[in-house]
Coordinates of C-alpha atoms in Angstrom, one line a residue:
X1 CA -8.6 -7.7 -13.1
X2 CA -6.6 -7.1 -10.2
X3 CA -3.1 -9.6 -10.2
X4 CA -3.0 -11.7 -7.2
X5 CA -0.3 -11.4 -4.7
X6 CA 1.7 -13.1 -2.3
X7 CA 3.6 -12.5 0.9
X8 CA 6.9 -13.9 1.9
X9 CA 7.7 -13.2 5.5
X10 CA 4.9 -12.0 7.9
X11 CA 6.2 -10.2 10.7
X12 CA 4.8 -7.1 11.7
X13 CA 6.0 -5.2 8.7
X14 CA 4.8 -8.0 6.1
X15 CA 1.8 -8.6 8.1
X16 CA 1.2 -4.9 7.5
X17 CA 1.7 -5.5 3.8
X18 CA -0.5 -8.0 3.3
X19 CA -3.6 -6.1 5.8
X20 CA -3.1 -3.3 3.1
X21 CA -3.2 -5.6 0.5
X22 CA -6.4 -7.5 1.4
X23 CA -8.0 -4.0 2.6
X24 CA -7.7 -3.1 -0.8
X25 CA -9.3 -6.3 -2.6
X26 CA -6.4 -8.2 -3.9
X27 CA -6.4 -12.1 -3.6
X28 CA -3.1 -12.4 -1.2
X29 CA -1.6 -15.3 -0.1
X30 CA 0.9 -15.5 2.7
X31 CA 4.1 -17.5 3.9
X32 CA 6.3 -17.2 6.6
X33 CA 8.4 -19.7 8.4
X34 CA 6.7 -20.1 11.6
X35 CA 3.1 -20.2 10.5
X36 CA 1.8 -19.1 13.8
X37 CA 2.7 -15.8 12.7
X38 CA 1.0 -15.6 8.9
X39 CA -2.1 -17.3 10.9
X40 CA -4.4 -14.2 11.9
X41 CA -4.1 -12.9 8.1
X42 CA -6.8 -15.9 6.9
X43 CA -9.2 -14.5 9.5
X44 CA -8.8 -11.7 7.1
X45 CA -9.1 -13.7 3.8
X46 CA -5.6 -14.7 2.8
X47 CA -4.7 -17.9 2.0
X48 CA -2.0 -19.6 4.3
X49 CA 1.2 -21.4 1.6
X50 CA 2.8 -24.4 3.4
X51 CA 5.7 -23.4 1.1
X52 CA 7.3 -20.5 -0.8
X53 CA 6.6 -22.5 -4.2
X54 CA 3.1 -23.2 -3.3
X55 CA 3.0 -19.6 -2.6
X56 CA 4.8 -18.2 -5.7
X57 CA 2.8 -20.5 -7.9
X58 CA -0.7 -18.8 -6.3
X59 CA 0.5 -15.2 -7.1
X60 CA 1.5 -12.6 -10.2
X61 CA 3.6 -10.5 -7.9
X62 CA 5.5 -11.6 -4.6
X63 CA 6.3 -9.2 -2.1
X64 CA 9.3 -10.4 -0.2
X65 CA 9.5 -8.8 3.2
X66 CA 12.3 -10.7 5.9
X67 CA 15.1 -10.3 7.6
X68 CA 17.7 -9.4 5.4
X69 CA 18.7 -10.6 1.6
X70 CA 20.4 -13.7 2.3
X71 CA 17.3 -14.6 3.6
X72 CA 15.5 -13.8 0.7
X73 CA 18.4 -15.8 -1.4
X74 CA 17.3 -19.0 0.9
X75 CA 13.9 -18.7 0.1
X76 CA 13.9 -17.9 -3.3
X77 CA 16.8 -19.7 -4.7
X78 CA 16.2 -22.9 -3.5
X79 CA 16.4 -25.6 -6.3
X80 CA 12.3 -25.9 -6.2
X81 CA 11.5 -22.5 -5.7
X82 CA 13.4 -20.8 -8.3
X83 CA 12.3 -22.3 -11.4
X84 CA 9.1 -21.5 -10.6
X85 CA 9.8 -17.4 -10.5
X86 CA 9.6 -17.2 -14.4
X87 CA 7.2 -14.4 -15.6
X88 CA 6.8 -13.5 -11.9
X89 CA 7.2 -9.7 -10.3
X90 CA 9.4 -10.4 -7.4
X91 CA 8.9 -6.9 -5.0
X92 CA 11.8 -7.1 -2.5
X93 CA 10.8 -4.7 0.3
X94 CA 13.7 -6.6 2.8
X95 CA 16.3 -4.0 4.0
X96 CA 19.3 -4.2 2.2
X97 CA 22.9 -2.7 0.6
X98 CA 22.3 -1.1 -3.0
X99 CA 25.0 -4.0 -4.2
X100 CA 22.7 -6.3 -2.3
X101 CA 19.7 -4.7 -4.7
X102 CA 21.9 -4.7 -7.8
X103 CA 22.9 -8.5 -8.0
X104 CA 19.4 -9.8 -6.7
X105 CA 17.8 -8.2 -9.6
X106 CA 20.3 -9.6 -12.1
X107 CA 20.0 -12.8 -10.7
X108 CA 15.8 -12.7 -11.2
X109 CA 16.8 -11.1 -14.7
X110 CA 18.5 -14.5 -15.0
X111 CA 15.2 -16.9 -14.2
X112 CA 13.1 -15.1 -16.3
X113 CA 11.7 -12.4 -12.8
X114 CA 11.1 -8.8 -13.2
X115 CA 12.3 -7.0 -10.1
X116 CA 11.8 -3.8 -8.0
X117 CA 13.6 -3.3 -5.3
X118 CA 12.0 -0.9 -2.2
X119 CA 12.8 0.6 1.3
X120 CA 9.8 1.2 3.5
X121 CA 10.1 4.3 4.9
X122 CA 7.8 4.1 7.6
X123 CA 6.5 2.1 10.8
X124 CA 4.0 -0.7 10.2
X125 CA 1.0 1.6 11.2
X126 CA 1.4 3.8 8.4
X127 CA 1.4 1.1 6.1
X128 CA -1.9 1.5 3.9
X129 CA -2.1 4.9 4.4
X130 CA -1.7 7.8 2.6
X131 CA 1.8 9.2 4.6
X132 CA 3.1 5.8 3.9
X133 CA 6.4 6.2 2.3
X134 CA 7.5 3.5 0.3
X135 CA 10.6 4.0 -2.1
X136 CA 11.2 1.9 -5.4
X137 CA 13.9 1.7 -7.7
X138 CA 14.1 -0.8 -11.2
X139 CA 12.3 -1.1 -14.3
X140 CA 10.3 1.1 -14.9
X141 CA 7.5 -0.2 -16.7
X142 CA 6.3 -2.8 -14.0
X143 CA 6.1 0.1 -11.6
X144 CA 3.7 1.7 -14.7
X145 CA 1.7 -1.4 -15.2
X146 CA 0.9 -2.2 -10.6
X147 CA 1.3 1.4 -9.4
X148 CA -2.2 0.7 -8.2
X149 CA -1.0 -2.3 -6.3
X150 CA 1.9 0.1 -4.6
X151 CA -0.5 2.8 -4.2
X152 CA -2.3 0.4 -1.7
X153 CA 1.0 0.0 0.4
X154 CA 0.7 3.7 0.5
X155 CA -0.2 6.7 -0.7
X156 CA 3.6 8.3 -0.8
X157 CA 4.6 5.2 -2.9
X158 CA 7.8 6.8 -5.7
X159 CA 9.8 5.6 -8.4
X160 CA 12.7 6.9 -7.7
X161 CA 14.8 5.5 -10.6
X162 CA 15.7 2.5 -12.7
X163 CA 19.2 1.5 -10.9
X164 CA 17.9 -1.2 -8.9
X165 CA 20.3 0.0 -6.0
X166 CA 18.6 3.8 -4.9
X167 CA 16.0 3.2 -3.2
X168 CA 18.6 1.2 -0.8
X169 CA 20.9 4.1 -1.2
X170 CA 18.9 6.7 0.1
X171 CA 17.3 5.0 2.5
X172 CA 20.6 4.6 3.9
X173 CA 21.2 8.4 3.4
X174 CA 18.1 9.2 5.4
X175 CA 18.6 6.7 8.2
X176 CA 21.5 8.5 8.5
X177 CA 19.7 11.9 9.0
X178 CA 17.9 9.5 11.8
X179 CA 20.3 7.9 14.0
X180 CA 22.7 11.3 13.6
X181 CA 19.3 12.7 15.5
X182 CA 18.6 9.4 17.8
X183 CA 22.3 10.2 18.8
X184 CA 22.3 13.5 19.4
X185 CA 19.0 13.2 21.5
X186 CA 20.7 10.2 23.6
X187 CA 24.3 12.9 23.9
X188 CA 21.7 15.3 25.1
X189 CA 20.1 13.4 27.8
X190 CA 23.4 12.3 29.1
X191 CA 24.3 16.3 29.0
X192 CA 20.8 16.9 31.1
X193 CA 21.6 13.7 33.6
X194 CA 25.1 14.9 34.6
X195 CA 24.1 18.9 35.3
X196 CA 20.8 17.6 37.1
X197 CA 18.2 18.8 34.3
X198 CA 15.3 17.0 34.1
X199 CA 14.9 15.7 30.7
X200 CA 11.2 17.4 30.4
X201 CA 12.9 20.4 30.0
X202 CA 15.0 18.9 27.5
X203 CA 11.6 18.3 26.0
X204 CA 10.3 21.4 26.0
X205 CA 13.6 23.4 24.7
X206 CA 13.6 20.9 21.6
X207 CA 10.6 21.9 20.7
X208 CA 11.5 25.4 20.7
X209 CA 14.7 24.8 18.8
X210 CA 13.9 22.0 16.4
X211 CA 12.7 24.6 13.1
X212 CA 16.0 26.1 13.9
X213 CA 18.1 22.3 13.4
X214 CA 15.5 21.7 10.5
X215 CA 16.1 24.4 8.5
X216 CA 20.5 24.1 9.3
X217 CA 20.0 20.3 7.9
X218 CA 17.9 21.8 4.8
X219 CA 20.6 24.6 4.3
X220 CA 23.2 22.4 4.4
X221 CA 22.1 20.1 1.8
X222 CA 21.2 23.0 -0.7
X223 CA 24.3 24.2 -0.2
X224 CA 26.3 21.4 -0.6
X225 CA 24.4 20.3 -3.8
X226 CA 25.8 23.4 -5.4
X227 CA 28.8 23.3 -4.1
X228 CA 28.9 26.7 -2.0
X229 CA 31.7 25.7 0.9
X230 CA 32.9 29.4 1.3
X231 CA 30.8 31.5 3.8
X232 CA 29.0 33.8 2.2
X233 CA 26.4 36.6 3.2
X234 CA 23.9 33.6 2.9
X235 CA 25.7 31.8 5.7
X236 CA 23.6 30.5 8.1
X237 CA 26.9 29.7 10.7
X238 CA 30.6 29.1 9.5
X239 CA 32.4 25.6 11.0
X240 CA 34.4 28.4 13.2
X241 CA 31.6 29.2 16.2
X242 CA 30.4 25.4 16.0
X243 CA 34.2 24.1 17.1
X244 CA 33.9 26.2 19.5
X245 CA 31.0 24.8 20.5
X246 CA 31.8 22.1 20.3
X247 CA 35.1 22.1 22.7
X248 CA 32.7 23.4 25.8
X249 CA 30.6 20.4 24.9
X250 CA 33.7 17.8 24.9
X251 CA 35.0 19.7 28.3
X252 CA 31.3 18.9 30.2
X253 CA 31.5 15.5 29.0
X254 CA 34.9 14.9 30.0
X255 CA 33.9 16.3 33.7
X256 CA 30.6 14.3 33.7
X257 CA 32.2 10.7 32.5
X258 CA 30.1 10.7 29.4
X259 CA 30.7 8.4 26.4
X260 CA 32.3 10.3 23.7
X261 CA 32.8 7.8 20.8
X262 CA 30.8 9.4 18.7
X263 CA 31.8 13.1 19.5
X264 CA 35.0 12.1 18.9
X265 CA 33.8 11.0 15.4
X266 CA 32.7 14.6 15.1
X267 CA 36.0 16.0 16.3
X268 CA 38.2 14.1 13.6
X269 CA 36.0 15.4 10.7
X270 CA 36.1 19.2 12.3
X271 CA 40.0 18.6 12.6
X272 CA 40.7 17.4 9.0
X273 CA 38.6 20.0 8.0
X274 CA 40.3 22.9 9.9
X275 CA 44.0 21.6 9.4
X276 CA 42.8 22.1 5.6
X277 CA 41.9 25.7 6.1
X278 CA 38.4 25.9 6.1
X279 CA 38.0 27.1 9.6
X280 CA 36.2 29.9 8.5
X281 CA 34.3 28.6 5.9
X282 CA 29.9 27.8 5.9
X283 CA 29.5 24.4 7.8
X284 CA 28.7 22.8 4.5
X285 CA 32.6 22.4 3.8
X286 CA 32.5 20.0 6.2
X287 CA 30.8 17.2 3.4
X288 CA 34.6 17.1 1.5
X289 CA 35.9 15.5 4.8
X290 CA 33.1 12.8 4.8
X291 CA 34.5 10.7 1.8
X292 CA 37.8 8.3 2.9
X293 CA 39.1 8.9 6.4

């Protein structure tokens, strides 16, 4: 029989969650705090908790999806909530720190909770399909026992590891990847406002050049996985032509009153890096300067 499940927090991510969920034939109840918001879901077939023990008690598994995990400490360790988590799965899918990950799940060890911590990599709309990316980390056998369940969440669901803290970890790591893009694509638009390009262009161009960025970010991690910081005939560019890149691209911003604060990020790690002699070496040689400051 399929386990029954239940949904703490019911914004558009949970709400997403427990769509998939009920899509797929499991008995899900829901929760949230303002109840307008878990509402639409019994139109659906889930059944509306007036509390997060009435909603723990209905379910096998509770998926916790809100703001952050202090939230998910006021909900779940509440004096009448918590001794009611005994023999339960708890799934945290909240965004959080892999410390964050690390003492939640030794706290649920604590009550008598299994516990898998996750990051959703992906919008709500991919949520139930098969490119939804969902990354989980913890025991490993109650991952075996409902991969089912987290294959309805998505069809890229992983197990990434038993340290509760990864999947937090490299979700991090890859929002990273993101906002260094988001960034870049916000430095680039101010580039194309102050010399009068229309950011179409700018649109058109990326297109063009993004394989080229795509497969920099993939050499770069290769290489810095094995540890190859000297350029070699595999070099794809050495740090010495990006700096000097990089000073025409500090000059136009100086002369068109753009933000630097994060370009002059960039310039500390080239400078640390260079004052250590690796001016010449591949670009990878820049990951030794991104430890302490």
């Amino acid at each position: 029989m399929k386990p029954s499940m239940s949904v703490l927090g019911t914004g558009r991510m949970g709400s997403a969650l427990a769509r998939a969920l009920l899509q797929a034939g499991y008995r899900t109840t829901v929760w949230n705090r303002t109840r307008e918001k878990a509402e639409p879901l019994t139109a659906l077939g889930a059944t509306l908790a007036p509390t997060v023990r009435q909603a723990i008690d209905a379910s096998e598994i509770v998926i916790v999806n809100v703001s952050d995990y202090a939230a998910t400490a006021a909900l779940l360790r509440a004096n009448d909530v918590a001794p009611g988590l005994a023999g339960k799965l708890i799934v945290e899918l909240t965004s959080g720190t892999p410390e964050g990950a690390r003492e939640t799940s030794g706290w649920a060890a604590t009550h008598g909770a299994q516990y898998i911590d996750g990051a959703i990599l992906a919008t709500p709309d991919f949520i139930g399909t098969d490119a939804g990316t969902i990354l989980l980390s913890g025991a490993l056998e109650p991952f075996t026992a409902n991969e089912t369940v987290f294959r309805a969440l998505g069809g890229n669901v992983q197990h990434i590891g038993t340290e509760p803290g990864r999947a937090n970890a490299l979700d991090s790591a890859l929002l990273a990847l993101m906002w260094g893009a988001l960034f870049g694509g916000l430095h680039a638009i101010a580039v194309c406002r102050a010399e009068d390009i229309d950011v179409g262009e700018l649109g058109r161009q990326w297109k063009a050049t993004a394989p080229v960025v795509e497969g920099l970010v993939a050499d770069l991690i290769k290489r810095t996985g094995a540890g190859r910081f000297a350029s070699d005939a595999e070099t794809l560019s050495s740090i010495s032509p990006h700096y000097g890149a990089f000073q025409h691209l500090k000059d136009l911003m100086e002369a068109g009153s753009i933000d630097r604060t994060v370009v002059d990020g960039y310039d500390a790690i080239f400078s640390r890096a260079i004052a250590s002699g690796h001016l010449h070496d591949d670009f990878a040689a820049l990951s030794q300067f991104m430890g302490k400051a």
